[in-house]
Short mmCIF file of C-alpha atoms in Angstrom, two decimals:
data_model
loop_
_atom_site.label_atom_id
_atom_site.label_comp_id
_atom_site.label_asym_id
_atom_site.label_seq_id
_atom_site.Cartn_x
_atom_site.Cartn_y
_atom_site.Cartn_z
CA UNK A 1 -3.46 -48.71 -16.45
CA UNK A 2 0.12 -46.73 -15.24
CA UNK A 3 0.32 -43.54 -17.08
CA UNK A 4 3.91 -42.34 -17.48
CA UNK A 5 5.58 -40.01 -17.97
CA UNK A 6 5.36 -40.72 -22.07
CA UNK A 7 2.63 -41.55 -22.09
CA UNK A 8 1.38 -38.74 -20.45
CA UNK A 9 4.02 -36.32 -22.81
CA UNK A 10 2.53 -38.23 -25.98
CA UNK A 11 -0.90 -37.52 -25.02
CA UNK A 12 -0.97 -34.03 -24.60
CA UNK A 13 1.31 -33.88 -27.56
CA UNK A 14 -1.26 -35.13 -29.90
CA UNK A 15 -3.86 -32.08 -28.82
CA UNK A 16 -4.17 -30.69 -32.04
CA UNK A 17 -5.44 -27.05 -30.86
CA UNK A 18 -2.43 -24.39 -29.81
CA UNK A 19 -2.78 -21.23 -27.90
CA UNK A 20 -1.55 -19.39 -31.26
CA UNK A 21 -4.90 -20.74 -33.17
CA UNK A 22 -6.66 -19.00 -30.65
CA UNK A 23 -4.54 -15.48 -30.08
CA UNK A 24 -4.53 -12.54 -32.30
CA UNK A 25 -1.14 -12.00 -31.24
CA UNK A 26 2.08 -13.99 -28.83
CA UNK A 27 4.74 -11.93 -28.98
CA UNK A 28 8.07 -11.16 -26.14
CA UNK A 29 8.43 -7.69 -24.23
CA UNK A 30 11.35 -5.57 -23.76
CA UNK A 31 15.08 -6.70 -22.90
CA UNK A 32 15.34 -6.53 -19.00
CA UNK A 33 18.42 -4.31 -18.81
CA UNK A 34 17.05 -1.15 -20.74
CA UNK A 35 18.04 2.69 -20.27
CA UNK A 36 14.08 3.39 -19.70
CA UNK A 37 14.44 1.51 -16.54
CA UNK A 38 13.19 3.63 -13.70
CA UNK A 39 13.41 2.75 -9.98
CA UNK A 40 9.30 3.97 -8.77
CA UNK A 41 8.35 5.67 -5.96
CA UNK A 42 6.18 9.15 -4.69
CA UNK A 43 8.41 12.45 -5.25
CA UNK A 44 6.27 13.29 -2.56
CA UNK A 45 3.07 12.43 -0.55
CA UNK A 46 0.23 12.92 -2.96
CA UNK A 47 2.36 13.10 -6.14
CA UNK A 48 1.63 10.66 -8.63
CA UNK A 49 4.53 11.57 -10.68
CA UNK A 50 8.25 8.98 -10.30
CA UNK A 51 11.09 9.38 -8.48
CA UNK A 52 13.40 7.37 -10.74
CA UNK A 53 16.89 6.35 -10.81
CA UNK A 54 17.72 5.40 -14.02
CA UNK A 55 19.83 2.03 -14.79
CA UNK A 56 21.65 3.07 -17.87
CA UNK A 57 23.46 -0.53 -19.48
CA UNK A 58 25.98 0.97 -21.08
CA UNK A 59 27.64 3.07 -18.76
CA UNK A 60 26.56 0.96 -15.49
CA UNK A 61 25.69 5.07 -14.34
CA UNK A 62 23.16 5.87 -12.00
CA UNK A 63 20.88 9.26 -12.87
CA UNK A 64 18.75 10.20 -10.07
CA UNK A 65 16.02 12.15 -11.32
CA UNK A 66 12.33 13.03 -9.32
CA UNK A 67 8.96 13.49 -11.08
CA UNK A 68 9.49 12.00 -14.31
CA UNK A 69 6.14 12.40 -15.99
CA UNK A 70 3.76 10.08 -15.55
CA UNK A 71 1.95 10.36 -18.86
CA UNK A 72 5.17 8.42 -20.29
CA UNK A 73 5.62 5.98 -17.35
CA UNK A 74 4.24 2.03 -17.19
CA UNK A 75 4.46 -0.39 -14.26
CA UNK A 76 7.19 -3.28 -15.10
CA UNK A 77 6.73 -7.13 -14.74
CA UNK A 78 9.51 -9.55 -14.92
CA UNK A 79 10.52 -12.40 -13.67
CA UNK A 80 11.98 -11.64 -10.41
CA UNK A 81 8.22 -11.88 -8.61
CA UNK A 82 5.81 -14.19 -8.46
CA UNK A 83 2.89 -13.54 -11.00
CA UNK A 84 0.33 -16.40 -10.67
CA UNK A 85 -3.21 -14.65 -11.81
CA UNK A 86 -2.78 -11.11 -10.64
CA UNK A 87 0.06 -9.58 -12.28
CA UNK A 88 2.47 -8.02 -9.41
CA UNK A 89 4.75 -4.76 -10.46
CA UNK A 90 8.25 -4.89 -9.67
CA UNK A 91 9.92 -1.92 -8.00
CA UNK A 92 10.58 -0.30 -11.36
CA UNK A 93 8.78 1.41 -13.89
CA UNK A 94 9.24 1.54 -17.68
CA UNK A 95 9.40 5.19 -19.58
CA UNK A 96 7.63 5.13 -23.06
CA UNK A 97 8.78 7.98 -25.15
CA UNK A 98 6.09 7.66 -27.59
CA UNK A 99 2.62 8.78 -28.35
CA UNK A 100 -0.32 5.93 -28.52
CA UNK A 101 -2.29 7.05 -31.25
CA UNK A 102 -5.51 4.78 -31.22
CA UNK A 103 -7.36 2.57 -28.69
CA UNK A 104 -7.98 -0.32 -30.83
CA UNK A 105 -6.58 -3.97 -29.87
CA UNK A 106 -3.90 -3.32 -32.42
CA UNK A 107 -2.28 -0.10 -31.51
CA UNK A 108 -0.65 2.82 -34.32
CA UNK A 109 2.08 4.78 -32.06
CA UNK A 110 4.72 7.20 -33.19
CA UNK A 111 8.02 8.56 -31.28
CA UNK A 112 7.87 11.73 -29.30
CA UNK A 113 10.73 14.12 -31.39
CA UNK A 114 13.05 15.94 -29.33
CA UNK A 115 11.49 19.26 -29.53
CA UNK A 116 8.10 17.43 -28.17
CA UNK A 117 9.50 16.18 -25.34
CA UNK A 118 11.22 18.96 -24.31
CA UNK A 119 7.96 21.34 -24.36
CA UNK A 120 5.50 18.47 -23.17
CA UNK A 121 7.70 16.35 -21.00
CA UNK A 122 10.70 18.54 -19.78
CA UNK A 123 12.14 15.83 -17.06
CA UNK A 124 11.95 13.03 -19.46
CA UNK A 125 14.00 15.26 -22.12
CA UNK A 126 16.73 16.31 -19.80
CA UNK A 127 16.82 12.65 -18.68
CA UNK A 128 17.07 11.44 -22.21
CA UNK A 129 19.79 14.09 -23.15
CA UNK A 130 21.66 13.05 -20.12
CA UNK A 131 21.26 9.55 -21.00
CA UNK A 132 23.00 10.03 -24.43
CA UNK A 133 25.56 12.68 -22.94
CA UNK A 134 27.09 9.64 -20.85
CA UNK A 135 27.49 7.25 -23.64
CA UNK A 136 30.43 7.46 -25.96
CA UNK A 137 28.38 8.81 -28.96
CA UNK A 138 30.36 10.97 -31.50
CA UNK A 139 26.38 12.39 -32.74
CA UNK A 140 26.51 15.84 -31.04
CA UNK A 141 23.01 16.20 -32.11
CA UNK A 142 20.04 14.99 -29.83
CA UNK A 143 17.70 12.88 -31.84
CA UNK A 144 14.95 10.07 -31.87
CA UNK A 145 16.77 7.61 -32.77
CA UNK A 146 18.81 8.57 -29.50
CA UNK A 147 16.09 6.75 -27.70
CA UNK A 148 13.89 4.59 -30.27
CA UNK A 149 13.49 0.94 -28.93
CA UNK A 150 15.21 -1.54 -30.81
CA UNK A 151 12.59 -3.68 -30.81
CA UNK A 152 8.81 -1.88 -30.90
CA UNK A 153 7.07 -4.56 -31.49
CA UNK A 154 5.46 -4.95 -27.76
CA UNK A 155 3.94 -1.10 -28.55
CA UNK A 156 1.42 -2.60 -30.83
CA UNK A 157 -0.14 -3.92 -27.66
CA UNK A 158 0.36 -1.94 -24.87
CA UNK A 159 -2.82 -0.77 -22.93
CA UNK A 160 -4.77 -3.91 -24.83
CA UNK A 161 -5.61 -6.54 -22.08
CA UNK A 162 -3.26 -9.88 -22.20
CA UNK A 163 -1.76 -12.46 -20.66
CA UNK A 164 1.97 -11.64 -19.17
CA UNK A 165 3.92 -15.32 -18.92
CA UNK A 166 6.97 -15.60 -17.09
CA UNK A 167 9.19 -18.46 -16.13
CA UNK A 168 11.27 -19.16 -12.80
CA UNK A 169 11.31 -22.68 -11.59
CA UNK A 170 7.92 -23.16 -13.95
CA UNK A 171 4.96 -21.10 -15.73
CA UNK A 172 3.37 -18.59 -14.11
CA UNK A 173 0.98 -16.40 -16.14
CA UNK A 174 -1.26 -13.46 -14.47
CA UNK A 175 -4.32 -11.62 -15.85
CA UNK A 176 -3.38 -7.72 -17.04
CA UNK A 177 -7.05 -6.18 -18.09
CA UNK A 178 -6.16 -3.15 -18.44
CA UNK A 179 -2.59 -3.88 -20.52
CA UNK A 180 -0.34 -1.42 -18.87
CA UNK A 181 2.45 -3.49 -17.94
CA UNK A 182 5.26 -3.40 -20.03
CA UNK A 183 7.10 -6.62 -19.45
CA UNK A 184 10.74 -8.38 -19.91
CA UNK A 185 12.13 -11.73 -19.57
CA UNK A 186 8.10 -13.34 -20.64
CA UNK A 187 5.60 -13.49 -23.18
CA UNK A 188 2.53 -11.52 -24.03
CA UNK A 189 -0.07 -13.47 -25.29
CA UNK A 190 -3.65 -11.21 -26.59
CA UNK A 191 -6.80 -13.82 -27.26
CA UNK A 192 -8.96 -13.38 -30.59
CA UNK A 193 -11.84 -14.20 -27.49
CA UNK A 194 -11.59 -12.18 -24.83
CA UNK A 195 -14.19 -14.30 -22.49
CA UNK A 196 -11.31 -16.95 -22.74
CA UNK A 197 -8.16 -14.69 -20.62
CA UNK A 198 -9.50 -16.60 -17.53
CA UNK A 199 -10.04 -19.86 -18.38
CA UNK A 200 -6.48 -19.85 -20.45
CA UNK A 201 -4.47 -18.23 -17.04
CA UNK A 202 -5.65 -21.16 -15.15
CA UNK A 203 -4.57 -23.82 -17.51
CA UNK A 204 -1.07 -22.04 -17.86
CA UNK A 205 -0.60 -21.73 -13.94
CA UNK A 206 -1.78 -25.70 -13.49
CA UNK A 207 -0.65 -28.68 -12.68
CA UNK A 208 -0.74 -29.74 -16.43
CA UNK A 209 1.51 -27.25 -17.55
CA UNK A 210 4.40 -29.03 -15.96
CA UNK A 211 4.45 -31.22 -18.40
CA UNK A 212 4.70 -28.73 -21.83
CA UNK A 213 9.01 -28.14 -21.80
CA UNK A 214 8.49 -32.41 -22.63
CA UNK A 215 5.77 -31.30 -25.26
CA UNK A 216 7.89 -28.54 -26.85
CA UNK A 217 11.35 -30.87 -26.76
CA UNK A 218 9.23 -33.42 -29.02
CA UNK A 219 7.87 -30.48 -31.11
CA UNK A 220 11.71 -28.88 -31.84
CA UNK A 221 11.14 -26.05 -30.23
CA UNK A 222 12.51 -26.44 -27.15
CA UNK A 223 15.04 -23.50 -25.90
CA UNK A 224 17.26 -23.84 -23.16
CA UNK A 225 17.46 -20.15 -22.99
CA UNK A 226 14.56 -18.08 -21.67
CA UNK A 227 11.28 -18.50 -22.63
CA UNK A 228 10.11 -17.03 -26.02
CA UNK A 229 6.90 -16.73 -28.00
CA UNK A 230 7.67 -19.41 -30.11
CA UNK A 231 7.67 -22.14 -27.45
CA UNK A 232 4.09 -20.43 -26.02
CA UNK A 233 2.42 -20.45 -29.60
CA UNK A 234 2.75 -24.45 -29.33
CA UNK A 235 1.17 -24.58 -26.14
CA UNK A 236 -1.69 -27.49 -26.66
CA UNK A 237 -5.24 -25.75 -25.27
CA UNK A 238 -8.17 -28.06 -24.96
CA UNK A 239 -11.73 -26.94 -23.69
CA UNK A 240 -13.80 -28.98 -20.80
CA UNK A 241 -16.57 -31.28 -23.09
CA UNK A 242 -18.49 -30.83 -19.83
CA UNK A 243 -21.00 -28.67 -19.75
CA UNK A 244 -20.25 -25.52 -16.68
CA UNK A 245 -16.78 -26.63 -15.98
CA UNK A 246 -15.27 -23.99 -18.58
CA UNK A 247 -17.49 -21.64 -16.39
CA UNK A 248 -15.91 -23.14 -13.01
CA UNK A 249 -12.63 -22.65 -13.77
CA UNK A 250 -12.81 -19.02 -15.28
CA UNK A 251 -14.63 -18.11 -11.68
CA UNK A 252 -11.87 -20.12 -9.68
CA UNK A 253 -9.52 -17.80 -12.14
CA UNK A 254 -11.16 -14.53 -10.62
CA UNK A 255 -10.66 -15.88 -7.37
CA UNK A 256 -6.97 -16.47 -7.45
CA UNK A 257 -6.82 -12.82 -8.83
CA UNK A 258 -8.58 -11.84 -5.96
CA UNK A 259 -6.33 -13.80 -3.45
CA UNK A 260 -2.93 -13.02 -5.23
CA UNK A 261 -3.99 -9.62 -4.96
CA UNK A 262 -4.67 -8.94 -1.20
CA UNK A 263 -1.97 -11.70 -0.64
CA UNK A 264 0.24 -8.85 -2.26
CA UNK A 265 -1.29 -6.06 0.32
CA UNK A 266 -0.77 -8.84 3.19
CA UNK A 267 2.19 -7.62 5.04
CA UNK A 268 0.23 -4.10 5.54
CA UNK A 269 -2.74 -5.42 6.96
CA UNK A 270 -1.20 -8.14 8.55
CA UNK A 271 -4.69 -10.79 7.36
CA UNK A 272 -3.93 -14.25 7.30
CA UNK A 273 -5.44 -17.14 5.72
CA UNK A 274 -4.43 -16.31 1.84
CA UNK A 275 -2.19 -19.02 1.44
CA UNK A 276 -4.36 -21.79 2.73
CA UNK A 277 -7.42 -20.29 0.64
CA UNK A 278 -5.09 -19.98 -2.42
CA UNK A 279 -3.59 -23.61 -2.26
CA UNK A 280 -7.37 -25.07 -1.91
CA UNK A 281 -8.57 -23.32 -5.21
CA UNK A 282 -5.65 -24.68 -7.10
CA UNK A 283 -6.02 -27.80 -6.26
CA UNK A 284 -9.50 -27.65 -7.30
CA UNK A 285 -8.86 -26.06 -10.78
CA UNK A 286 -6.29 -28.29 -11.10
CA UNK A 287 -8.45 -31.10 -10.98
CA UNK A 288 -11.02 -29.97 -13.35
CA UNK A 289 -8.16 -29.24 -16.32
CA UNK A 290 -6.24 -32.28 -15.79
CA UNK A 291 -9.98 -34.11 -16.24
CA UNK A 292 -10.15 -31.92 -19.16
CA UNK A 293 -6.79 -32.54 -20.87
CA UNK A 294 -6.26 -36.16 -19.96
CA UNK A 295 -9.09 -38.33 -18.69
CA UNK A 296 -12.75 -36.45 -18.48
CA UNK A 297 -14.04 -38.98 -16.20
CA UNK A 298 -14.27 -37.01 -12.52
CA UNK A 299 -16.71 -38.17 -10.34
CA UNK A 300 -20.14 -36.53 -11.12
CA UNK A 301 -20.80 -35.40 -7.59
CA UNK A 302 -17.74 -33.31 -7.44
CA UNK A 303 -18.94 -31.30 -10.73
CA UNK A 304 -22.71 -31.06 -9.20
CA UNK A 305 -20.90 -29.80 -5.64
CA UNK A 306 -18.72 -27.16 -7.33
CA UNK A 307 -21.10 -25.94 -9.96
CA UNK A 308 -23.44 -25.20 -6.91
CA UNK A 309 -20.68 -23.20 -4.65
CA UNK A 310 -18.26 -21.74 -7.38
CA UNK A 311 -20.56 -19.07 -8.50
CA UNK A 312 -19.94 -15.16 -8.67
CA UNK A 313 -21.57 -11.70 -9.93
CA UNK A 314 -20.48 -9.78 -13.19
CA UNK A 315 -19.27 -7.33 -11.49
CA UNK A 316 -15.29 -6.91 -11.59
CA UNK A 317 -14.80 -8.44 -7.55
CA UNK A 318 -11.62 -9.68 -8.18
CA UNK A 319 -10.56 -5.95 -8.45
CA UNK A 320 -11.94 -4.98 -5.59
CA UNK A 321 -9.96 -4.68 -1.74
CA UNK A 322 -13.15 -5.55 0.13
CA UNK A 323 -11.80 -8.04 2.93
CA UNK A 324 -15.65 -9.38 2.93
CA UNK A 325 -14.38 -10.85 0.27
CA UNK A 326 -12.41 -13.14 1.44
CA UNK A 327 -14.66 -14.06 4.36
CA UNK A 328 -16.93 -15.25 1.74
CA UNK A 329 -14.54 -17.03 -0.28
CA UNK A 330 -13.51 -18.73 2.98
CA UNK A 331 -17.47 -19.75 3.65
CA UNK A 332 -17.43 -21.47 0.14
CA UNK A 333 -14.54 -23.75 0.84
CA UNK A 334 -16.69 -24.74 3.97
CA UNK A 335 -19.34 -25.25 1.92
CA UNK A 336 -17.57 -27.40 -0.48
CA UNK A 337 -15.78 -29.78 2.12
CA UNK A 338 -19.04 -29.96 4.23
CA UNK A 339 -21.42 -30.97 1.21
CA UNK A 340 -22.82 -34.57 1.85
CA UNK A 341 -21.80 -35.46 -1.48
CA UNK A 342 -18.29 -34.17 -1.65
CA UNK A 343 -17.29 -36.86 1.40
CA UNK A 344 -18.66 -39.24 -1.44
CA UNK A 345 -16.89 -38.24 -4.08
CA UNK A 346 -14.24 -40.70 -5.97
CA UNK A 347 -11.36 -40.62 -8.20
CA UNK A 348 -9.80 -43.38 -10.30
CA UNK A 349 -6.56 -45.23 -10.13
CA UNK A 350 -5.67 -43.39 -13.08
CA UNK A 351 -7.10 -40.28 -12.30
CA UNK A 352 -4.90 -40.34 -9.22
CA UNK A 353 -1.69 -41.66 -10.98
CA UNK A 354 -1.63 -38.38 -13.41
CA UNK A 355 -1.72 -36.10 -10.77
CA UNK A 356 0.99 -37.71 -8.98
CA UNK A 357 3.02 -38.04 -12.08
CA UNK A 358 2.40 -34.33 -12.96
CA UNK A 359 3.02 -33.26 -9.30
CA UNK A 360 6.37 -35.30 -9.19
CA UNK A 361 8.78 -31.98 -9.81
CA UNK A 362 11.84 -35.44 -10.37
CA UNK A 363 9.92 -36.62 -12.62
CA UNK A 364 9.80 -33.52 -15.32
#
């Protein structure tokens, strides 16, 4: 049988589960061009604290300003870099004038006053006040809603782990654990299971996901603006049937973290070989949720080969900078290829015609 491109589109359209039945929350981040847009860097060698210029979009009026405090400051995403599974900062950070009040998922948060900021966070005031003594404001008076975000919404969630999705050319959605990122030009998506975040990342960066703008167009929700929350809450999610290969692909997830990460820290240590590692575990992933979305007929011996090599500890490795790490990422692949039952291994005509299909960037 030929699987089109429709046929393909109607399939996956007919998945009944979306990624909003599983999330407690898919929501958008801030607008890209913001006044609390600071350019990072060290006011000096072991200061933690930001040298900012600030981008005011008013005015078009560049502030420089050094050692903005850090207790308001948050590492920006957006879609200028490439965020497959490790989420990458831009050169900016993100100044939160407000006070987080709680640690649960859901966050309570109120808005530093004037007077607060200017005892607790002096720089940040006298940026503020210069902020609003640029624009064309006939208030004389300095006050909160100087500086209140028009849209808070994203605060609810800040410092909760997510998923940050952003859109260039295609998906690409990265892993934040610790939620610190403030994004812009994405989605924010926080699971109702957290064991799922890396399972879901690698079904959003796949092969398969190529397909979803056709998905959405048949739904009514397609946007040919930027991507927004309601085109992500229709995402179709489906689950292996397989016994392990949920498992699988969550580890392959916390490699690609891994990878994307010291691919990141490359150019200082000059290490190659991320790339080619990188590549390889996509493909493999890729293979496993295609099966799982479209066919779930791969080739026993390729599930009994990876389930024996794709293993790893509890322990967070993907966060770690340990190059041994990628030596022994590097020995699995070996161990993979080399297995006497990989060479064995076979895929069907249809099998084969989906992944070219998905793979054909003319065809979508």
């Amino acid at each position: 049988m030929f699987w089109s491109k429709d046929y393909i589109v109607e399939r996956l359209s007919e998945i009944p589960r979306t990624l909003e039945d599983i999330s407690i929350e898919v929501f958008e981040g801030v607008p890209p061009t913001n006044d609390f847009l600071q350019k990072a860097g060290l006011s000096s060698e072991n200061c933690t604290d930001v040298s900012c210029v600030c981008r005011d979009s008013h005015t078009n009026v560049s502030i420089e300003q050094a050692s903005i405090e850090k207790e308001l400051m948050y590492p920006y995403v957006d879609d200028s870099v490439l965020n497959e599974f490790a989420v990458q900062s831009t050169q900016y950070q993100f100044m939160v004038p407000y006070k987080i009040l709680d640690n649960n998922i859901r966050k309570e948060y109120r808005i530093f006053q004037p007077e607060e900021l200017k005892a607790e966070f002096p720089v940040a005031y006298k940026q503020l006040l210069e902020i609003k003594q640029q624009s064309e404001t006939e208030e004389d008076e300095f006050v909160s809603t100087d500086y209140r975000f028009e849209n808070e919404s994203f605060l609810r969630y800040i410092n909760t782990p997510k998923i940050i999705i952003t859109s260039n050319s295609r998906l690409q959605a990265s892993y934040d654990p610790t939620g610190k990122h403030v994004f812009a030009n994405g989605v924010g998506v926080v699971l109702g299971d957290p064991t799922l975040y890396l399972y879901v990342t690698a079904v959003l960066n796949s092969s398969i996901a190529r397909a979803f703008p056709e998905v959405w167009s048949r739904k009514g929700v397609q946007s040919r603006s930027k991507l927004n929350s309601q085109m992500l809450k229709r995402f179709p999610v489906a689950f292996p049937k397989k016994d392990g290969i949920e498992n699988i692909i969550s580890t392959i997830s916390r490699y690609l973290i891994y990878l994307n990460r010291q691919k990141q820290m490359a150019k200082a240590y000059a290490i190659p070989g991320y790339q080619e590692l990188i590549d390889f575990y996509k493909r493999i992933s890729d293979l496993l949720i295609v099966d799982t979305y479209i066919t779930n007929d791969l080739d026993p011996k390729l599930l009994d080969v990876l389930a024996e090599n794709i293993t790893a500890s509890d322990g967070g490795f993907e966060y770690s900078d340990d190059i041994n790490l990628l030596i022994g990422l590097q020995e699995i692949k070996k161990n993979i290829l080399s297995a006497p039952d990989f060479g064995k291994c076979r895929f069907s005509n249809e099998f084969t015609n989906i992944l070219a299909t998905l793979k054909n960037n003319a065809v979508w």
